[in-house]
mmCIF file with all atom_site columns, C-alpha atoms in Angstrom:
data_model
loop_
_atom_site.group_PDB
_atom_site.id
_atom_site.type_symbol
_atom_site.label_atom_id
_atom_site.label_alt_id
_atom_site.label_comp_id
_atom_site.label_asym_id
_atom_site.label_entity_id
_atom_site.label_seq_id
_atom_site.pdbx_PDB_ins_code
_atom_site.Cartn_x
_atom_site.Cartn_y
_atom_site.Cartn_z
_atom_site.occupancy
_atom_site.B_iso_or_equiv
_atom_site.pdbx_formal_charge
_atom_site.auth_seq_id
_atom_site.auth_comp_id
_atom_site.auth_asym_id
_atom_site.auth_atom_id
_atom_site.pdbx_PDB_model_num
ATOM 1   C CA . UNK A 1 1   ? 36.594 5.080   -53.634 1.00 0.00 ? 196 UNK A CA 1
ATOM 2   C CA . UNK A 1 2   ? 35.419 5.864   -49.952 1.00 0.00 ? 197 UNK A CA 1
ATOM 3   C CA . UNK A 1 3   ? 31.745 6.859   -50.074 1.00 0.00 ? 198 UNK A CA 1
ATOM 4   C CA . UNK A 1 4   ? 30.692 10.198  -47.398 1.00 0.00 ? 199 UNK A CA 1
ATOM 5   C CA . UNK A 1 5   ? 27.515 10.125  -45.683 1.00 0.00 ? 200 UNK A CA 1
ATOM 6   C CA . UNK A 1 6   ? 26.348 13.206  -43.562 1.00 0.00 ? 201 UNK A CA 1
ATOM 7   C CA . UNK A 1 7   ? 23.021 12.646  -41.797 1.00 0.00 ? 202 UNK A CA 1
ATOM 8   C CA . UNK A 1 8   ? 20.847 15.423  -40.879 1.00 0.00 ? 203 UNK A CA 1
ATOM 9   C CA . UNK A 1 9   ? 18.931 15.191  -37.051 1.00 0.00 ? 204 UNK A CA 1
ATOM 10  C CA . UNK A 1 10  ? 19.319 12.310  -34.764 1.00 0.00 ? 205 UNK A CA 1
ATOM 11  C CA . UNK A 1 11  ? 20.195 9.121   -36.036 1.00 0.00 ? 206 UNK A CA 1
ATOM 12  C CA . UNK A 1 12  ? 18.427 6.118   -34.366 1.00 0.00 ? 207 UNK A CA 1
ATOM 13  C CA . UNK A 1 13  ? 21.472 4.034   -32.601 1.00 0.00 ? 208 UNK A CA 1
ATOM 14  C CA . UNK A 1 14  ? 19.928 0.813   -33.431 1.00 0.00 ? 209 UNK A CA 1
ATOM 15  C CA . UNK A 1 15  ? 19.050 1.948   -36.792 1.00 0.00 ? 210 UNK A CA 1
ATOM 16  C CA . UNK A 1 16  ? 22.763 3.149   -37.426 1.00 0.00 ? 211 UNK A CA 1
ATOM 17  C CA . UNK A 1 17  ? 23.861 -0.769  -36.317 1.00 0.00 ? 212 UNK A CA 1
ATOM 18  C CA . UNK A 1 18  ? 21.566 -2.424  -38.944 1.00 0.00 ? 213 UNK A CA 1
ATOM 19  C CA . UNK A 1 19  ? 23.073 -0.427  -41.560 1.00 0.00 ? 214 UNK A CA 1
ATOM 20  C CA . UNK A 1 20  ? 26.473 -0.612  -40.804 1.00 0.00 ? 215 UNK A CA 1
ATOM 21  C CA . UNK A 1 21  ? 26.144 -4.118  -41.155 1.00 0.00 ? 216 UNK A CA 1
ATOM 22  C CA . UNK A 1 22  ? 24.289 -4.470  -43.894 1.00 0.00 ? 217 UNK A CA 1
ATOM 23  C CA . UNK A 1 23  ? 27.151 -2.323  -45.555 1.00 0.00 ? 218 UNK A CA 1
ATOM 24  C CA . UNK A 1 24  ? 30.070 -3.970  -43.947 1.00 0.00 ? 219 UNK A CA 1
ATOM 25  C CA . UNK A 1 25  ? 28.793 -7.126  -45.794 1.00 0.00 ? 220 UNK A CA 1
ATOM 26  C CA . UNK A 1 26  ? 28.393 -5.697  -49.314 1.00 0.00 ? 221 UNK A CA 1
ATOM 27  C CA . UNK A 1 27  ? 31.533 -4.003  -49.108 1.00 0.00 ? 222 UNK A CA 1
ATOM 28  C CA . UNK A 1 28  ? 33.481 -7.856  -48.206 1.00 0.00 ? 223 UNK A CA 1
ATOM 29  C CA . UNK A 1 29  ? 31.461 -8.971  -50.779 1.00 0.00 ? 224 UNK A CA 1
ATOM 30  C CA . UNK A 1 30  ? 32.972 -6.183  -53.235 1.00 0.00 ? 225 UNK A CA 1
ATOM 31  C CA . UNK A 1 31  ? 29.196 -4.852  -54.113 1.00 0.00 ? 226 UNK A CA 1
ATOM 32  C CA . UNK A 1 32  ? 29.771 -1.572  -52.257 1.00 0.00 ? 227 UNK A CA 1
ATOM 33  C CA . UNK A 1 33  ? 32.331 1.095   -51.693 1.00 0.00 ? 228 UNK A CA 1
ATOM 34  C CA . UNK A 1 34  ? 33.948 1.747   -48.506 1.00 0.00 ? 229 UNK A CA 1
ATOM 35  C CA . UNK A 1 35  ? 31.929 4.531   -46.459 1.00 0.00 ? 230 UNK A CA 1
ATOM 36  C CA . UNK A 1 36  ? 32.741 6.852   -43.897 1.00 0.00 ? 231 UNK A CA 1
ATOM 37  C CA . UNK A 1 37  ? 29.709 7.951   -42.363 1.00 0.00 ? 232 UNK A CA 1
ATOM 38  C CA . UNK A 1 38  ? 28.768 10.994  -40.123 1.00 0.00 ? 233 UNK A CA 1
ATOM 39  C CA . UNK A 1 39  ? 25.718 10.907  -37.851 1.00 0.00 ? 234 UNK A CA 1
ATOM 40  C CA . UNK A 1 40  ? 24.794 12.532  -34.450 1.00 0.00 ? 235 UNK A CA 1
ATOM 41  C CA . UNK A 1 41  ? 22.321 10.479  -31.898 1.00 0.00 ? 236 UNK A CA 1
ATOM 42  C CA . UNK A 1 42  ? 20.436 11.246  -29.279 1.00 0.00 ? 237 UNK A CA 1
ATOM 43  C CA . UNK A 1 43  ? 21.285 10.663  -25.466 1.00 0.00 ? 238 UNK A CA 1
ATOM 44  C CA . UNK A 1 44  ? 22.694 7.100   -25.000 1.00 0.00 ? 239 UNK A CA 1
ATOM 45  C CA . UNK A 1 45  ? 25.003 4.393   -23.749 1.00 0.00 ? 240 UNK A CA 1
ATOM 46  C CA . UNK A 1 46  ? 26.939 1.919   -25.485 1.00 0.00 ? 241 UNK A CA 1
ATOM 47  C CA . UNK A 1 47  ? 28.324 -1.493  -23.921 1.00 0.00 ? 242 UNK A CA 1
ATOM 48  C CA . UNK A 1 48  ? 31.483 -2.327  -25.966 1.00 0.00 ? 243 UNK A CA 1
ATOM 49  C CA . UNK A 1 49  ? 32.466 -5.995  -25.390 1.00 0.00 ? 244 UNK A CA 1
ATOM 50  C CA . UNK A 1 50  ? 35.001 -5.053  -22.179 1.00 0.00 ? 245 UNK A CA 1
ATOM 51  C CA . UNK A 1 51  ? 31.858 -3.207  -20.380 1.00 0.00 ? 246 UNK A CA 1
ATOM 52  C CA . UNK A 1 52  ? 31.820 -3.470  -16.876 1.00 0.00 ? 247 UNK A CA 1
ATOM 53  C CA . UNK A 1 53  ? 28.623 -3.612  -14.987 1.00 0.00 ? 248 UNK A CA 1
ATOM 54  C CA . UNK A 1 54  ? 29.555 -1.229  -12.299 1.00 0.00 ? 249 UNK A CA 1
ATOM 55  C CA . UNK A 1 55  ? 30.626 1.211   -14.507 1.00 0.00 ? 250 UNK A CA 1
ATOM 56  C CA . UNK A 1 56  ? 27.064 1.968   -15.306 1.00 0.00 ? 251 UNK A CA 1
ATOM 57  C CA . UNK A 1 57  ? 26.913 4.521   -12.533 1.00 0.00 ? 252 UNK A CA 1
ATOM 58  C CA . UNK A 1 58  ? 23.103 5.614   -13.681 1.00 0.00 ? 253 UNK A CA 1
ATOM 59  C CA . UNK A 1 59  ? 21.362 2.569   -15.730 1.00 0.00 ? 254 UNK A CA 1
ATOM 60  C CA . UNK A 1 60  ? 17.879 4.323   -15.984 1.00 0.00 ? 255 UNK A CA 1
ATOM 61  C CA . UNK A 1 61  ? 19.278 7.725   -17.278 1.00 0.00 ? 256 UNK A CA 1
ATOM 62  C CA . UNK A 1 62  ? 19.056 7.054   -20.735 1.00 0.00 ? 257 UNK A CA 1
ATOM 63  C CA . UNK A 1 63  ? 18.564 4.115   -23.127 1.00 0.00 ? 258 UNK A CA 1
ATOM 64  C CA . UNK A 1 64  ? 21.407 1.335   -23.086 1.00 0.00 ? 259 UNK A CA 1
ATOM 65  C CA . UNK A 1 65  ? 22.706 -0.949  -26.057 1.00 0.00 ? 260 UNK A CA 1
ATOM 66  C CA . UNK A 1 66  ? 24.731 -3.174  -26.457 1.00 0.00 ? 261 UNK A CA 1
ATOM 67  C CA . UNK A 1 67  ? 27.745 -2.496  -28.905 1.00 0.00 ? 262 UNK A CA 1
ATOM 68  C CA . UNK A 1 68  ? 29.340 -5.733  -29.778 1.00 0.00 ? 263 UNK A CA 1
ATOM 69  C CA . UNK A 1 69  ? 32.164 -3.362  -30.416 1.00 0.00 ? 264 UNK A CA 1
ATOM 70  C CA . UNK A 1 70  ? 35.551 -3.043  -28.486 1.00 0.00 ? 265 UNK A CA 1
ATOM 71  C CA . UNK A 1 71  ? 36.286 -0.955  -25.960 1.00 0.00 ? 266 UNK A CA 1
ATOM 72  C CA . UNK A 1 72  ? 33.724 0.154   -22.754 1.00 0.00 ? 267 UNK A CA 1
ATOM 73  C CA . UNK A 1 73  ? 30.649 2.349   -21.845 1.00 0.00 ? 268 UNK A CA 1
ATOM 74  C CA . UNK A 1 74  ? 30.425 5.261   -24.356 1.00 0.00 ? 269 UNK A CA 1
ATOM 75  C CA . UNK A 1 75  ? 28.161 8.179   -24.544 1.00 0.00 ? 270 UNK A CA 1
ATOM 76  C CA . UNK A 1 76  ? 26.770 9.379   -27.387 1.00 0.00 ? 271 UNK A CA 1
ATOM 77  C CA . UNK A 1 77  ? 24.039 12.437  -27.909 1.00 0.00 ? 272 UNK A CA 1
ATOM 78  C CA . UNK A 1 78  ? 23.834 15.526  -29.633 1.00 0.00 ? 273 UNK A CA 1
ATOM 79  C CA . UNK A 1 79  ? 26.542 17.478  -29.968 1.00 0.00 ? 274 UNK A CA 1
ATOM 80  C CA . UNK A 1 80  ? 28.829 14.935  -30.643 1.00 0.00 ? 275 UNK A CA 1
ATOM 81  C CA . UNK A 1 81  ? 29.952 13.871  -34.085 1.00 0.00 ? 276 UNK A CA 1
ATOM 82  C CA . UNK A 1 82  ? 29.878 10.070  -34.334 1.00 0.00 ? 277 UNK A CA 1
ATOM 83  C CA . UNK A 1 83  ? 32.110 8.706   -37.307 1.00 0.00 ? 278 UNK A CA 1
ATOM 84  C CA . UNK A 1 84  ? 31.381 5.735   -38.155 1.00 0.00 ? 279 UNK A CA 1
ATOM 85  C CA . UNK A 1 85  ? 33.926 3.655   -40.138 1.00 0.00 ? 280 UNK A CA 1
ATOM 86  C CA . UNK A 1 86  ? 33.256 1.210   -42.875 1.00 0.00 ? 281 UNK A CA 1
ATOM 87  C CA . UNK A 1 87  ? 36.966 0.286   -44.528 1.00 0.00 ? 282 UNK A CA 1
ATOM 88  C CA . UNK A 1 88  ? 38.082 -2.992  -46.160 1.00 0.00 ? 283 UNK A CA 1
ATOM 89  C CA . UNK A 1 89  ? 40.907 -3.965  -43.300 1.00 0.00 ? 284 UNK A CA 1
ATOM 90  C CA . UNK A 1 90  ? 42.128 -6.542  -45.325 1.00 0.00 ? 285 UNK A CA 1
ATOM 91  C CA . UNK A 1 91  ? 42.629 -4.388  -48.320 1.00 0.00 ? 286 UNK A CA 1
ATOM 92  C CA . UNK A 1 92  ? 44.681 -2.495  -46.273 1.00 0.00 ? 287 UNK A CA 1
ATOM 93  C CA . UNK A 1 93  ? 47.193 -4.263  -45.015 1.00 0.00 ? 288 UNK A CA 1
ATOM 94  C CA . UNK A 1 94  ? 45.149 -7.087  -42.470 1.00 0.00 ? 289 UNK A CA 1
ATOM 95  C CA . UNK A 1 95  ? 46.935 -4.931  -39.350 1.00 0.00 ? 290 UNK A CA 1
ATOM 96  C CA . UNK A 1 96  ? 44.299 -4.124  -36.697 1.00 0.00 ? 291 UNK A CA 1
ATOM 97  C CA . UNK A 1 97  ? 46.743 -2.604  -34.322 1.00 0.00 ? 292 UNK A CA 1
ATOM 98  C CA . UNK A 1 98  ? 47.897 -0.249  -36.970 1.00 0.00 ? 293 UNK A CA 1
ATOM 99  C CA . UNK A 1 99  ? 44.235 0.587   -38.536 1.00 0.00 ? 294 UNK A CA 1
ATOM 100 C CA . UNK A 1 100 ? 43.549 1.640   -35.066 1.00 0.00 ? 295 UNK A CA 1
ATOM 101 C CA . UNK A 1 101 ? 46.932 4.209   -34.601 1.00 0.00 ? 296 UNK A CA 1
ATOM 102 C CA . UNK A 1 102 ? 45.253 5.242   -38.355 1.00 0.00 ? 297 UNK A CA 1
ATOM 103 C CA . UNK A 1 103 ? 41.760 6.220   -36.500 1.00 0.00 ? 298 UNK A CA 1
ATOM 104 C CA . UNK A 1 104 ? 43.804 7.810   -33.773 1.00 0.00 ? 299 UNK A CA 1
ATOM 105 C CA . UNK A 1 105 ? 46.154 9.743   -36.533 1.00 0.00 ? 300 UNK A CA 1
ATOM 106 C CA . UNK A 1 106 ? 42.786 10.507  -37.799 1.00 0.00 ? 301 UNK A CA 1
ATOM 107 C CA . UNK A 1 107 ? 41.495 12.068  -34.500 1.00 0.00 ? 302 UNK A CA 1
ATOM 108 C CA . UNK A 1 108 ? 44.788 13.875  -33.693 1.00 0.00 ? 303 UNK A CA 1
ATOM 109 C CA . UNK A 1 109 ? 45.239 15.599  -37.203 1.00 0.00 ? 304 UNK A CA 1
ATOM 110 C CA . UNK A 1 110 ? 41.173 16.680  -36.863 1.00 0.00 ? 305 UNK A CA 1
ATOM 111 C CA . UNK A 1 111 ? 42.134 18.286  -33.640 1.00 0.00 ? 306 UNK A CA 1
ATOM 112 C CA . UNK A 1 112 ? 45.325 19.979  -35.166 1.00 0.00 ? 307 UNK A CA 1
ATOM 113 C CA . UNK A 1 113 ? 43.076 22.108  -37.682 1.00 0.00 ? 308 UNK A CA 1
ATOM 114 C CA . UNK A 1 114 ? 41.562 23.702  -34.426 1.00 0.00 ? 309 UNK A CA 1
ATOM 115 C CA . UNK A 1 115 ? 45.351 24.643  -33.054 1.00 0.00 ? 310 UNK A CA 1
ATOM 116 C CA . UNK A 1 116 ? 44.349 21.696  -30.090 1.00 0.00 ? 311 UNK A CA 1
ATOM 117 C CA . UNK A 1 117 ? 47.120 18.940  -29.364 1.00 0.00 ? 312 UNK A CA 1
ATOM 118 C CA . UNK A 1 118 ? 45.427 15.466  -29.060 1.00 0.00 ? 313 UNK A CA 1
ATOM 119 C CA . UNK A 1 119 ? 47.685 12.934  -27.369 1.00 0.00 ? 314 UNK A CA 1
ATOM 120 C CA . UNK A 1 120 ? 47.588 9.448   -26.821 1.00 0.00 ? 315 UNK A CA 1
ATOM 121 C CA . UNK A 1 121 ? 48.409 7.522   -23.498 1.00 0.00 ? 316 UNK A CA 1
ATOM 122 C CA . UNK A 1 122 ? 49.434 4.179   -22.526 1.00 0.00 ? 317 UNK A CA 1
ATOM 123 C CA . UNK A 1 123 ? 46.741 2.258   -21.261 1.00 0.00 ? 318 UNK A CA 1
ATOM 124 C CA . UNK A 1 124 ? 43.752 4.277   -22.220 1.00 0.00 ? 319 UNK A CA 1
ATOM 125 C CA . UNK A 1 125 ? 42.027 4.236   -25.577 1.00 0.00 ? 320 UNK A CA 1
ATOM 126 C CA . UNK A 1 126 ? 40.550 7.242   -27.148 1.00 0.00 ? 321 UNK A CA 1
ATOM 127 C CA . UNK A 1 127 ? 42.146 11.071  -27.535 1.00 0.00 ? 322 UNK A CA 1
ATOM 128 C CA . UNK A 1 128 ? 43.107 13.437  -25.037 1.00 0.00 ? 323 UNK A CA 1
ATOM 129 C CA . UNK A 1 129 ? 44.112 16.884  -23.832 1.00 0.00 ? 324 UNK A CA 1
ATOM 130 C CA . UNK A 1 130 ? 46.355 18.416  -21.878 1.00 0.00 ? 325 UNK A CA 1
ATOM 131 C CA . UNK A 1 131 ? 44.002 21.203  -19.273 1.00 0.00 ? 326 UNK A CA 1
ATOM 132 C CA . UNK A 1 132 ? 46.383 23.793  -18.682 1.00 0.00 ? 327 UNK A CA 1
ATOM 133 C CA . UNK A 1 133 ? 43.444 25.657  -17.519 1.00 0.00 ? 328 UNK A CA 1
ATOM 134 C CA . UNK A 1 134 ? 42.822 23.555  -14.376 1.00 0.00 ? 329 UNK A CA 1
ATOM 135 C CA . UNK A 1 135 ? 45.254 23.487  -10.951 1.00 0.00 ? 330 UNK A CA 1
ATOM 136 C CA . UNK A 1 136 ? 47.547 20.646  -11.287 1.00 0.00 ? 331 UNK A CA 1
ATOM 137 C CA . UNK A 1 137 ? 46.924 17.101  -10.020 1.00 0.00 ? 332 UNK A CA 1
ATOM 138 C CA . UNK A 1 138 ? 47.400 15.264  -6.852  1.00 0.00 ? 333 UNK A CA 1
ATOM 139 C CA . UNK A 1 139 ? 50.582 13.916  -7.900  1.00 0.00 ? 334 UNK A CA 1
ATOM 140 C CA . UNK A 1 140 ? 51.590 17.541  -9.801  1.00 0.00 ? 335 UNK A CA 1
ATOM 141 C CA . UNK A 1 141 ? 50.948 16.654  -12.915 1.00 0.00 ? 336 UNK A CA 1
ATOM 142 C CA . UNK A 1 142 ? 48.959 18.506  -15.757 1.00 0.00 ? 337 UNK A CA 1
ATOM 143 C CA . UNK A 1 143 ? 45.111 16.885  -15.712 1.00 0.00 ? 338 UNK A CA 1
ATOM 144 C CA . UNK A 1 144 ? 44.431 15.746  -18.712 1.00 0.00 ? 339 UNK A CA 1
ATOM 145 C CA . UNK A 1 145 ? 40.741 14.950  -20.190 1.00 0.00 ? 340 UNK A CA 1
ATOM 146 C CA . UNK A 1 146 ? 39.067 12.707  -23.005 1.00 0.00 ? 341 UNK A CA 1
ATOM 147 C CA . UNK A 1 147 ? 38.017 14.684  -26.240 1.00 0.00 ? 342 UNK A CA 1
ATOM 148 C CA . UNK A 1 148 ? 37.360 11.981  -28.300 1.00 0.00 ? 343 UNK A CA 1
ATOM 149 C CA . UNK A 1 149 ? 36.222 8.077   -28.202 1.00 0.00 ? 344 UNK A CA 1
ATOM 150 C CA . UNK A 1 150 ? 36.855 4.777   -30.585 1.00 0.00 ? 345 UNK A CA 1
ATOM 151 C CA . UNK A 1 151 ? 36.180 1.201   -30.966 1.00 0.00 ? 346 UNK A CA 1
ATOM 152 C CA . UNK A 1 152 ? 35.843 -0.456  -33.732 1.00 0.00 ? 347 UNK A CA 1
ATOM 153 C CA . UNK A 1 153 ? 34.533 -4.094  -34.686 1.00 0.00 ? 348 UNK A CA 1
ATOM 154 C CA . UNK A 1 154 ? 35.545 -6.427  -37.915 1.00 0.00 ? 349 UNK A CA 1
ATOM 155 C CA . UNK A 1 155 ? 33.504 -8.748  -39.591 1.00 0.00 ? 350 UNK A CA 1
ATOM 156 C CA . UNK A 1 156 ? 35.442 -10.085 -42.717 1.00 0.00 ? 351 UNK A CA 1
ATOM 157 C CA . UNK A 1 157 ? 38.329 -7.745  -42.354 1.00 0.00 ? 352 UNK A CA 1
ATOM 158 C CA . UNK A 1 158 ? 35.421 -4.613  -42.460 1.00 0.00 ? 353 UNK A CA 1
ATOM 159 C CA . UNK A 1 159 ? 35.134 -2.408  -39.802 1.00 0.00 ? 354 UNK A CA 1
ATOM 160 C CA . UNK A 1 160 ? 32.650 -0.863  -38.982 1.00 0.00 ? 355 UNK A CA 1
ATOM 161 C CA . UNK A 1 161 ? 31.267 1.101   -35.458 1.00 0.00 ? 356 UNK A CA 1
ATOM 162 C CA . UNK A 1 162 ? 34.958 4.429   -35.679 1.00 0.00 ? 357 UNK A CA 1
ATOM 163 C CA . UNK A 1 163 ? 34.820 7.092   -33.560 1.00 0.00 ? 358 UNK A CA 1
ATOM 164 C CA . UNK A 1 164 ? 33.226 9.971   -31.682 1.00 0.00 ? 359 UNK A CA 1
ATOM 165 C CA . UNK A 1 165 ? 34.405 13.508  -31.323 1.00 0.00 ? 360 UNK A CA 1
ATOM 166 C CA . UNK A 1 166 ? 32.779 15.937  -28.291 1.00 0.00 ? 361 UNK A CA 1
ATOM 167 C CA . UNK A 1 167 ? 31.718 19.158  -30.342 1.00 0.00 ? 362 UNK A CA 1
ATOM 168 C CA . UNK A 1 168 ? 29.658 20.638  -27.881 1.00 0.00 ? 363 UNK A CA 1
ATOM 169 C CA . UNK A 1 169 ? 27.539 17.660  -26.054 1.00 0.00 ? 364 UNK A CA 1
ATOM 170 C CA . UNK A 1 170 ? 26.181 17.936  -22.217 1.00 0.00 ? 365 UNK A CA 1
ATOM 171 C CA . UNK A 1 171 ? 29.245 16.901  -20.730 1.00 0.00 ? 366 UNK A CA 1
ATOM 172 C CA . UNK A 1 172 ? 26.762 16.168  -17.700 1.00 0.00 ? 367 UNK A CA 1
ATOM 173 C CA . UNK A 1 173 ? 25.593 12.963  -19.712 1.00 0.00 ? 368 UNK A CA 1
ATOM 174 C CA . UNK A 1 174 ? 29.098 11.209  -19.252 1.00 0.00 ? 369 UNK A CA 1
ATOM 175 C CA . UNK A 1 175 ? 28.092 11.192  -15.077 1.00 0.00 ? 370 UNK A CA 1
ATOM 176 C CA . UNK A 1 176 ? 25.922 8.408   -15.931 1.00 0.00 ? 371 UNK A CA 1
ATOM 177 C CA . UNK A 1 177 ? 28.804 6.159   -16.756 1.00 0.00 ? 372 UNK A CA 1
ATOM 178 C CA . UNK A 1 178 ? 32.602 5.611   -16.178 1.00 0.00 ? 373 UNK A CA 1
ATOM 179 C CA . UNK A 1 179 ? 33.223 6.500   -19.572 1.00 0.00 ? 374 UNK A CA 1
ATOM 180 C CA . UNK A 1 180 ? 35.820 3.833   -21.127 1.00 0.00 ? 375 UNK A CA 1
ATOM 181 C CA . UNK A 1 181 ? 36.691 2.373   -17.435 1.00 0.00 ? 376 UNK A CA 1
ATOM 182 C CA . UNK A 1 182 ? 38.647 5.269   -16.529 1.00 0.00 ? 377 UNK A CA 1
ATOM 183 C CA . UNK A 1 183 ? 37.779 6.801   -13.723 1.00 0.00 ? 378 UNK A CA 1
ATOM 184 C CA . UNK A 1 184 ? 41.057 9.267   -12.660 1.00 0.00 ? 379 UNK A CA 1
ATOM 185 C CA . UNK A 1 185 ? 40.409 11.765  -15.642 1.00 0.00 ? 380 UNK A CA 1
ATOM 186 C CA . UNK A 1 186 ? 37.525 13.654  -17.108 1.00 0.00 ? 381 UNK A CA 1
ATOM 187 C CA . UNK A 1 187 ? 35.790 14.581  -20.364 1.00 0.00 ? 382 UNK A CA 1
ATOM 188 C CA . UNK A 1 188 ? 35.878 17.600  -22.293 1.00 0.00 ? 383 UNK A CA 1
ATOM 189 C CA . UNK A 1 189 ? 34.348 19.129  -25.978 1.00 0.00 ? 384 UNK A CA 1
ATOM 190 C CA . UNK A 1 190 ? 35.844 21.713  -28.310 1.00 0.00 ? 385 UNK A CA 1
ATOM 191 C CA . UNK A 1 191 ? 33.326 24.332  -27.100 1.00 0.00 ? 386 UNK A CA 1
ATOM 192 C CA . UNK A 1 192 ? 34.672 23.259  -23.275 1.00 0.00 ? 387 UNK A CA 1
ATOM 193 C CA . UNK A 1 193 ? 37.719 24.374  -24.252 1.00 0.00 ? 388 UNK A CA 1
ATOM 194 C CA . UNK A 1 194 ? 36.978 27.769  -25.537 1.00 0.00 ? 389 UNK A CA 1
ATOM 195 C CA . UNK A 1 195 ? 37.109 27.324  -29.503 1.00 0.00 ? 390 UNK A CA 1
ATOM 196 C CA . UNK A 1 196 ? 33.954 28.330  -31.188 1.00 0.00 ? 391 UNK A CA 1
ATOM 197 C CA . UNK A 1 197 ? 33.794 25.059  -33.391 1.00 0.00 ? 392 UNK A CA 1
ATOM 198 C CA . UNK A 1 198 ? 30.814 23.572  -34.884 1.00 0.00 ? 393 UNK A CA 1
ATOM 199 C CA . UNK A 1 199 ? 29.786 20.127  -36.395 1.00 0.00 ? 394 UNK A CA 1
ATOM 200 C CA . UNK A 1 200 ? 29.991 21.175  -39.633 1.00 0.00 ? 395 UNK A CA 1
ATOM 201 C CA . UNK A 1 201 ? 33.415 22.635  -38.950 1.00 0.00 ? 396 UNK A CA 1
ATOM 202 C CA . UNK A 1 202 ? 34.616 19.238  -37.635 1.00 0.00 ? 397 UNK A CA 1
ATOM 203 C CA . UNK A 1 203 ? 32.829 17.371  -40.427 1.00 0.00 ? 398 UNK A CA 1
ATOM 204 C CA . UNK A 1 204 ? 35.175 19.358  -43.027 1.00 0.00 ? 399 UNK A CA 1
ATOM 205 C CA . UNK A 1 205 ? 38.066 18.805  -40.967 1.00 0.00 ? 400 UNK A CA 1
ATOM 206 C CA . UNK A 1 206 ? 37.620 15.462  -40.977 1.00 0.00 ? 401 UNK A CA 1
ATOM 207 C CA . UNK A 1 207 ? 37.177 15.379  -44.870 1.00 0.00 ? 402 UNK A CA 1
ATOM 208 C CA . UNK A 1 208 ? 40.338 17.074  -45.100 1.00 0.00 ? 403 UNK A CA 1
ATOM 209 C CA . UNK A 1 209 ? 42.309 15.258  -42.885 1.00 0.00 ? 404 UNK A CA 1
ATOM 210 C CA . UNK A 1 210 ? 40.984 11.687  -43.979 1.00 0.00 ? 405 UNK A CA 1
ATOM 211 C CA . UNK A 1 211 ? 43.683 11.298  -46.886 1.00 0.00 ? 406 UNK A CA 1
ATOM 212 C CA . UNK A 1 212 ? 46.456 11.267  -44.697 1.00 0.00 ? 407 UNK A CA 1
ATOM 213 C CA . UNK A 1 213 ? 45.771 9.098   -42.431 1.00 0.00 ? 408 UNK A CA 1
ATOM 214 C CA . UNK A 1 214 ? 44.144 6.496   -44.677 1.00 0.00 ? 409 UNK A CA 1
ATOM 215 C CA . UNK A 1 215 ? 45.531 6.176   -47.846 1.00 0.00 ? 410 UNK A CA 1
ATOM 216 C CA . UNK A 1 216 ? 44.284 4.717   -51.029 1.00 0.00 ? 411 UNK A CA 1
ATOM 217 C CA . UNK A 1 217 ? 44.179 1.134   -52.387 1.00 0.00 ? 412 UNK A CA 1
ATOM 218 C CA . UNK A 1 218 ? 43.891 -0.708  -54.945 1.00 0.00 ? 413 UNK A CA 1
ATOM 219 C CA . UNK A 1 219 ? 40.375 -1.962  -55.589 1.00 0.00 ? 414 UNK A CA 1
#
C-alpha cells in the first residue's frame, strides 16, 4: 500500500528532509508503508550532489540547502507542486535507471491529462516542452523549455527527495540559478502555457496517473 500525503501552506524545506528520512528508514525497516507525498515550499534553492558553484547566479536571493540528492540547483516556491517520493527500490526490481524513466513516465502521463506533450532529451534530466509559441532558435529549431524537475536519493534501496512540477510559480525565481546546469533553454509552468490548471488539479492527476507508472508489489 502507498500512503498519500497532501500538505496544506508552505512546507519548511528542512523540515520536509527530516521527515523523509525518518520515513525512508521505517519503510527499509518494513514498519511503514511506502508514501508519496505532496507539499509546496516557499522560495528556495537546492544543491543536488552535481551543483556547480557558478551556477548560483544570485546566492543571497533566497535561502540555499543543500540536497544530498542527485541532480543540480533546483528551485522550489509556491506554485510549484513538489512530489516527494518514498518507494521501496529494492522491492521493485533494484533498477535505478529504470525507477527513474518510472518518475519521468510519471511526469509525462501527468502532463498528458492537460492535452501537453512532455518529452525527454538526451543529456538533460527533468521534463520538457516543445514552445511552438516562440520564433524558432538560432540553429532553426523549435525552443524547447523545462516544465518539470527530479532527483532522487536512496538510502537502503528507498528513495526519497521525486519531483517538482511548475503549476504557476514566479518563473522570475529560476534567474537566480542555472537551473539543472543548463543554460541554452528556459523554464516554463502550466499557467505559462495558457492552461488554467491548478495544484489541486495536478495533485489528482497525479493520483490518477500513479498506477501506471508504478505498479504494485508484493509486500
Amino acid at each position: 500500500m502507498v500512503e498519500w500525503i497532501i500538505s496544506d501552506g508552505l512546507t519548511d524545506y528542512e523540515a520536509a528532509v527530516a521527515l523523509m528520512e525518518k520515513r525512508a528508514d521505517a519503510i527499509a525497516r518494513g514498519e511503514a508503508d511506502e508514501l508519496i507525498w505532496l507539499v509546496e515550499h516557499p522560495p528556495l534553492y537546492t544543491a543536488g550532489t552535481s551543483a556547480k558553484i557558478e551556477d548560483l547566479v544570485d546566492p543571497d536571493r533566497f535561502p540555499v540547502h543543500e540536497a544530498k540528492r542527485g541532480g543540480q540547483y533546483t528551485y522550489h516556491g509556491p506554485g510549484q507542486r513538489v512530489a516527494y517520493i518514498m518507494l521501496d527500490v529494492g522491492k521493485r526490481g533494484r533498477d535505478v535507471r529504470a525507477f527513474v524513466n518510472q518518475i519521468e513516465n510519471w511526469i509525462i502521463a501527468t502532463l498528458d491529462t492537460f492535452n501537453l506533450k512532455g518529452e525527454r532529451r538526451d543529456g538533460r534530466v527533468g521534463v520538457w516542452v516543445i514552445r511552438t509559441d516562440k520564433p524558432l532558435g538560432l540553429n532553426g529549431a523549435p525552443q524547447e523549455d523545462k516544465i518539470a524537475a527530479l532527483g532522487i536519493r536512496l538510502r537502503k534501496w528507498v528513495s526519497f527527495h521525486g519531483l517538482s512540477i511548475n503549476v504557476e510559480p514566479d518563473l522570475s525565481h529560476f534567474t537566480g540559478i542555472v537551473p539543472c546546469g543548463i543554460s541554452a533553454h528556459g523554464v516554463t509552468s502550466l499557467v505559462d502555457l495558457g492552461l488554467p490548471v491548478t495544484l489541486d488539479d495536478v495533485d489528482v492527476a497525479l493520483r490518477q496517473t500513479f498506477d501506471l507508472s508504478f505498479p504494485a508489489v508484493d509486500t
